[in-house]
Amino acid sequence: MEKHKPHYRLGDIQMIVARDGLLAFTATALFNRLVMGLSDTGLLNAIAGMKPAMFQKSMTTYRNHTIWQDVYHVPLPDGRVAYVKLTLQDGAVVIQFKNQED
């Protein structure tokens, strides 16, 4: 299921990431950040700098249609665009962070 309005408030996500730092990211998101050559600070700054206009879509997970994930395309300082998937379920809130073209 998809919709074109964010399911979560971006400010709430950003507050959690600011509070929890790298603990707010899944292992996959942290690994992909390394593949992209981003530092810890670069990763955290990318989330802090996200704007509502970067929102792309909201979708449910394949396994559970009650869990929503918001997708953003986030421009990085080097010109690349990161595909960022967020959720407010238990655990990490940034569940995907990768080069949009991958």
CSV table of N, CA and C in Angstrom, one decimal:
chain,number,residue,atom,x,y,z
A,1,MET,N,0.8,-1.2,0.0
A,1,MET,CA,0.0,0.0,0.0
A,1,MET,C,0.9,1.2,0.0
A,2,GLU,N,0.5,2.3,-0.8
A,2,GLU,CA,1.3,3.5,-0.8
A,2,GLU,C,0.4,4.7,-0.7
A,3,LYS,N,0.9,5.8,-0.2
A,3,LYS,CA,0.3,7.1,-0.2
A,3,LYS,C,1.3,8.2,-0.4
A,4,HIS,N,0.8,9.3,-0.8
A,4,HIS,CA,1.7,10.4,-1.1
A,4,HIS,C,1.7,11.5,-0.1
A,5,LYS,N,1.6,11.2,1.1
A,5,LYS,CA,1.6,12.1,2.3
A,5,LYS,C,2.4,11.4,3.4
A,6,PRO,N,3.3,12.1,4.0
A,6,PRO,CA,4.1,11.4,5.1
A,6,PRO,C,3.2,10.8,6.2
A,7,HIS,N,3.6,9.6,6.6
A,7,HIS,CA,2.9,9.0,7.7
A,7,HIS,C,3.4,9.6,9.1
A,8,TYR,N,4.7,9.9,9.1
A,8,TYR,CA,5.3,10.4,10.3
A,8,TYR,C,5.7,11.9,10.2
A,9,ARG,N,5.8,12.6,11.3
A,9,ARG,CA,6.3,14.0,11.3
A,9,ARG,C,7.8,13.9,11.2
A,10,LEU,N,8.3,14.6,10.2
A,10,LEU,CA,9.8,14.6,9.9
A,10,LEU,C,10.5,15.2,11.2
A,11,GLY,N,9.9,16.2,11.8
A,11,GLY,CA,10.6,16.8,13.0
A,11,GLY,C,10.7,15.8,14.1
A,12,ASP,N,9.8,14.9,14.3
A,12,ASP,CA,9.9,13.8,15.3
A,12,ASP,C,11.0,12.9,15.0
A,13,ILE,N,11.2,12.5,13.7
A,13,ILE,CA,12.3,11.6,13.3
A,13,ILE,C,13.6,12.3,13.6
A,14,GLN,N,13.7,13.6,13.2
A,14,GLN,CA,14.9,14.3,13.3
A,14,GLN,C,15.3,14.5,14.8
A,15,MET,N,14.3,14.7,15.7
A,15,MET,CA,14.6,14.8,17.1
A,15,MET,C,15.2,13.5,17.6
A,16,ILE,N,14.6,12.4,17.2
A,16,ILE,CA,15.1,11.1,17.7
A,16,ILE,C,16.5,10.8,17.2
A,17,VAL,N,16.8,11.1,15.9
A,17,VAL,CA,18.2,11.0,15.4
A,17,VAL,C,19.1,11.9,16.1
A,18,ALA,N,18.7,13.1,16.4
A,18,ALA,CA,19.6,14.1,17.1
A,18,ALA,C,19.9,13.5,18.6
A,19,ARG,N,18.9,12.9,19.2
A,19,ARG,CA,19.0,12.4,20.5
A,19,ARG,C,19.9,11.1,20.5
A,20,ASP,N,19.6,10.2,19.6
A,20,ASP,CA,20.2,8.8,19.7
A,20,ASP,C,21.4,8.7,18.8
A,21,GLY,N,21.7,9.6,17.9
A,21,GLY,CA,22.9,9.5,17.0
A,21,GLY,C,22.8,8.3,16.2
A,22,LEU,N,23.9,7.6,16.1
A,22,LEU,CA,24.1,6.4,15.2
A,22,LEU,C,23.2,5.3,15.6
A,23,LEU,N,22.8,5.3,16.9
A,23,LEU,CA,21.9,4.2,17.4
A,23,LEU,C,20.5,4.2,16.7
A,24,ALA,N,20.2,5.4,16.0
A,24,ALA,CA,18.9,5.5,15.4
A,24,ALA,C,18.9,4.8,14.0
A,25,PHE,N,20.1,4.3,13.6
A,25,PHE,CA,20.2,3.7,12.2
A,25,PHE,C,20.3,2.2,12.3
A,26,THR,N,19.8,1.5,11.3
A,26,THR,CA,20.0,0.1,11.2
A,26,THR,C,21.4,-0.2,10.8
A,27,ALA,N,21.8,-1.4,11.0
A,27,ALA,CA,23.2,-1.8,10.5
A,27,ALA,C,23.3,-1.7,9.0
A,28,THR,N,22.3,-1.9,8.3
A,28,THR,CA,22.3,-1.8,6.8
A,28,THR,C,22.5,-0.3,6.4
A,29,ALA,N,21.8,0.6,7.1
A,29,ALA,CA,21.9,2.0,6.8
A,29,ALA,C,23.4,2.5,7.1
A,30,LEU,N,23.9,2.0,8.2
A,30,LEU,CA,25.3,2.4,8.6
A,30,LEU,C,26.3,1.8,7.6
A,31,PHE,N,26.1,0.6,7.1
A,31,PHE,CA,27.0,0.0,6.2
A,31,PHE,C,26.9,0.8,4.8
A,32,ASN,N,25.7,1.1,4.4
A,32,ASN,CA,25.6,1.8,3.1
A,32,ASN,C,26.2,3.2,3.2
A,33,ARG,N,26.2,3.8,4.4
A,33,ARG,CA,26.8,5.1,4.6
A,33,ARG,C,28.3,5.0,4.3
A,34,LEU,N,28.9,3.9,4.8
A,34,LEU,CA,30.3,3.7,4.5
A,34,LEU,C,30.6,3.4,3.0
A,35,VAL,N,29.8,2.7,2.4
A,35,VAL,CA,29.9,2.5,0.9
A,35,VAL,C,29.9,3.8,0.2
A,36,MET,N,29.0,4.7,0.7
A,36,MET,CA,28.9,6.0,0.0
A,36,MET,C,30.0,7.0,0.4
A,37,GLY,N,30.9,6.6,1.4
A,37,GLY,CA,32.0,7.4,1.8
A,37,GLY,C,31.6,8.5,2.7
A,38,LEU,N,30.5,8.4,3.4
A,38,LEU,CA,30.0,9.5,4.3
A,38,LEU,C,30.6,9.2,5.7
A,39,SER,N,30.9,10.3,6.4
A,39,SER,CA,31.4,10.2,7.8
A,39,SER,C,30.1,10.1,8.7
A,40,ASP,N,30.4,9.8,10.0
A,40,ASP,CA,29.3,9.8,10.9
A,40,ASP,C,28.6,11.2,10.9
A,41,THR,N,29.4,12.2,10.9
A,41,THR,CA,28.8,13.6,10.9
A,41,THR,C,28.1,13.9,9.6
A,42,GLY,N,28.6,13.4,8.5
A,42,GLY,CA,27.9,13.6,7.2
A,42,GLY,C,26.5,12.9,7.2
A,43,LEU,N,26.5,11.7,7.8
A,43,LEU,CA,25.2,11.0,7.9
A,43,LEU,C,24.2,11.7,8.8
A,44,LEU,N,24.7,12.1,9.9
A,44,LEU,CA,23.8,12.8,10.9
A,44,LEU,C,23.3,14.2,10.3
A,45,ASN,N,24.2,14.9,9.6
A,45,ASN,CA,23.9,16.1,9.0
A,45,ASN,C,22.8,16.0,7.9
A,46,ALA,N,22.9,14.9,7.1
A,46,ALA,CA,22.0,14.6,6.1
A,46,ALA,C,20.6,14.5,6.6
A,47,ILE,N,20.4,13.8,7.7
A,47,ILE,CA,19.1,13.6,8.3
A,47,ILE,C,18.6,14.9,8.9
A,48,ALA,N,19.5,15.6,9.6
A,48,ALA,CA,19.2,16.9,10.2
A,48,ALA,C,18.8,17.9,9.2
A,49,GLY,N,19.3,17.9,8.0
A,49,GLY,CA,19.0,18.8,6.9
A,49,GLY,C,17.8,18.4,6.0
A,50,MET,N,17.2,17.3,6.3
A,50,MET,CA,16.0,16.9,5.5
A,50,MET,C,14.9,17.9,5.6
A,51,LYS,N,14.2,18.1,4.5
A,51,LYS,CA,13.1,19.1,4.4
A,51,LYS,C,11.9,18.3,3.9
A,52,PRO,N,10.7,18.8,4.3
A,52,PRO,CA,9.5,18.1,3.9
A,52,PRO,C,9.4,18.0,2.3
A,53,ALA,N,9.9,18.9,1.6
A,53,ALA,CA,9.9,18.8,0.1
A,53,ALA,C,10.6,17.7,-0.4
A,54,MET,N,11.5,17.0,0.4
A,54,MET,CA,12.3,15.9,-0.1
A,54,MET,C,11.5,14.6,0.0
A,55,PHE,N,10.3,14.6,0.6
A,55,PHE,CA,9.4,13.5,0.7
A,55,PHE,C,9.0,12.9,-0.7
A,56,GLN,N,9.0,11.6,-0.8
A,56,GLN,CA,8.7,10.9,-2.1
A,56,GLN,C,7.4,10.1,-2.0
A,57,LYS,N,7.3,9.3,-1.0
A,57,LYS,CA,6.1,8.4,-0.8
A,57,LYS,C,6.1,7.8,0.6
A,58,SER,N,5.0,7.3,1.0
A,58,SER,CA,4.9,6.5,2.2
A,58,SER,C,4.3,5.2,1.8
A,59,MET,N,4.9,4.1,2.4
A,59,MET,CA,4.4,2.7,2.0
A,59,MET,C,4.5,1.8,3.2
A,60,THR,N,3.7,0.8,3.1
A,60,THR,CA,3.7,-0.2,4.1
A,60,THR,C,4.8,-1.3,3.8
A,61,THR,N,5.2,-2.0,4.8
A,61,THR,CA,6.2,-3.1,4.6
A,61,THR,C,5.6,-4.2,3.9
A,62,TYR,N,6.4,-5.0,3.2
A,62,TYR,CA,5.8,-6.2,2.5
A,62,TYR,C,5.2,-7.2,3.5
A,63,ARG,N,5.8,-7.3,4.6
A,63,ARG,CA,5.4,-8.4,5.6
A,63,ARG,C,4.2,-7.9,6.5
A,64,ASN,N,4.1,-6.6,6.7
A,64,ASN,CA,3.1,-6.2,7.6
A,64,ASN,C,2.5,-4.9,7.1
A,65,HIS,N,1.3,-4.9,6.7
A,65,HIS,CA,0.7,-3.8,6.0
A,65,HIS,C,0.1,-2.7,7.0
A,66,THR,N,0.5,-2.9,8.3
A,66,THR,CA,0.2,-1.9,9.3
A,66,THR,C,1.4,-1.0,9.7
A,67,ILE,N,2.6,-1.4,9.2
A,67,ILE,CA,3.8,-0.7,9.5
A,67,ILE,C,4.1,0.2,8.3
A,68,TRP,N,4.2,1.5,8.5
A,68,TRP,CA,4.5,2.5,7.5
A,68,TRP,C,5.9,2.9,7.4
A,69,GLN,N,6.4,3.2,6.2
A,69,GLN,CA,7.8,3.7,6.0
A,69,GLN,C,7.7,4.9,5.1
A,70,ASP,N,8.3,6.0,5.5
A,70,ASP,CA,8.3,7.2,4.7
A,70,ASP,C,9.7,7.2,3.9
A,71,VAL,N,9.6,7.5,2.6
A,71,VAL,CA,10.8,7.6,1.7
A,71,VAL,C,11.1,9.0,1.3
A,72,TYR,N,12.3,9.4,1.5
A,72,TYR,CA,12.8,10.7,1.1
A,72,TYR,C,14.0,10.6,0.2
A,73,HIS,N,14.1,11.5,-0.8
A,73,HIS,CA,15.3,11.6,-1.6
A,73,HIS,C,16.1,12.9,-1.1
A,74,VAL,N,17.3,12.6,-0.5
A,74,VAL,CA,18.0,13.7,0.2
A,74,VAL,C,19.3,14.0,-0.6
A,75,PRO,N,19.4,15.3,-1.1
A,75,PRO,CA,20.6,15.7,-1.7
A,75,PRO,C,21.8,15.8,-0.8
A,76,LEU,N,22.9,15.3,-1.2
A,76,LEU,CA,24.1,15.3,-0.4
A,76,LEU,C,25.1,16.4,-0.9
A,77,PRO,N,26.0,16.9,-0.1
A,77,PRO,CA,26.9,18.0,-0.5
A,77,PRO,C,27.7,17.7,-1.8
A,78,ASP,N,28.0,16.4,-2.1
A,78,ASP,CA,28.8,16.0,-3.2
A,78,ASP,C,27.9,15.9,-4.5
A,79,GLY,N,26.6,16.2,-4.4
A,79,GLY,CA,25.8,16.1,-5.6
A,79,GLY,C,25.0,14.8,-5.7
A,80,ARG,N,25.4,13.8,-5.0
A,80,ARG,CA,24.6,12.6,-5.0
A,80,ARG,C,23.3,12.8,-4.3
A,81,VAL,N,22.3,11.8,-4.5
A,81,VAL,CA,21.1,11.9,-3.8
A,81,VAL,C,20.9,10.6,-3.0
A,82,ALA,N,20.6,10.7,-1.7
A,82,ALA,CA,20.4,9.5,-0.9
A,82,ALA,C,19.0,9.1,-0.8
A,83,TYR,N,18.7,7.8,-0.9
A,83,TYR,CA,17.4,7.2,-0.7
A,83,TYR,C,17.3,6.9,0.8
A,84,VAL,N,16.4,7.6,1.5
A,84,VAL,CA,16.3,7.4,2.9
A,84,VAL,C,14.9,6.9,3.3
A,85,LYS,N,14.8,5.8,4.0
A,85,LYS,CA,13.6,5.2,4.4
A,85,LYS,C,13.5,5.3,5.9
A,86,LEU,N,12.4,5.9,6.5
A,86,LEU,CA,12.2,6.1,7.9
A,86,LEU,C,11.0,5.4,8.4
A,87,THR,N,11.0,5.1,9.7
A,87,THR,CA,9.9,4.5,10.4
A,87,THR,C,9.9,4.9,11.9
A,88,LEU,N,8.8,4.8,12.6
A,88,LEU,CA,8.9,5.0,14.0
A,88,LEU,C,8.5,3.8,14.8
A,89,GLN,N,8.8,2.6,14.3
A,89,GLN,CA,8.6,1.4,15.0
A,89,GLN,C,9.7,1.2,16.0
A,90,ASP,N,9.6,0.1,16.8
A,90,ASP,CA,10.6,-0.1,17.8
A,90,ASP,C,12.0,-0.3,17.2
A,91,GLY,N,13.0,0.2,17.8
A,91,GLY,CA,14.4,0.1,17.3
A,91,GLY,C,14.8,1.3,16.5
A,92,ALA,N,15.6,1.1,15.5
A,92,ALA,CA,16.1,2.1,14.6
A,92,ALA,C,15.0,2.8,13.9
A,93,VAL,N,15.2,4.1,13.7
A,93,VAL,CA,14.2,4.9,12.9
A,93,VAL,C,14.6,5.1,11.4
A,94,VAL,N,15.9,5.1,11.2
A,94,VAL,CA,16.4,5.2,9.8
A,94,VAL,C,16.8,3.8,9.4
A,95,ILE,N,15.9,3.2,8.6
A,95,ILE,CA,16.0,1.8,8.2
A,95,ILE,C,16.8,1.6,6.9
A,96,GLN,N,16.9,2.6,6.1
A,96,GLN,CA,17.6,2.5,4.8
A,96,GLN,C,18.2,3.9,4.5
A,97,PHE,N,19.5,3.9,4.1
A,97,PHE,CA,20.2,5.0,3.7
A,97,PHE,C,21.2,4.6,2.6
A,98,LYS,N,20.9,4.9,1.4
A,98,LYS,CA,21.8,4.4,0.3
A,98,LYS,C,21.7,5.4,-0.8
A,99,ASN,N,22.7,5.2,-1.8
A,99,ASN,CA,22.7,6.0,-3.0
A,99,ASN,C,21.4,5.8,-3.7
A,100,GLN,N,20.7,6.8,-4.1
A,100,GLN,CA,19.4,6.6,-4.8
A,100,GLN,C,19.5,5.8,-6.1
A,101,GLU,N,20.7,5.8,-6.7
A,101,GLU,CA,20.9,5.1,-8.0
A,101,GLU,C,21.2,3.6,-7.8
A,102,ASP,N,21.4,3.2,-6.6
A,102,ASP,CA,21.7,1.8,-6.3
A,102,ASP,C,20.5,0.9,-6.2
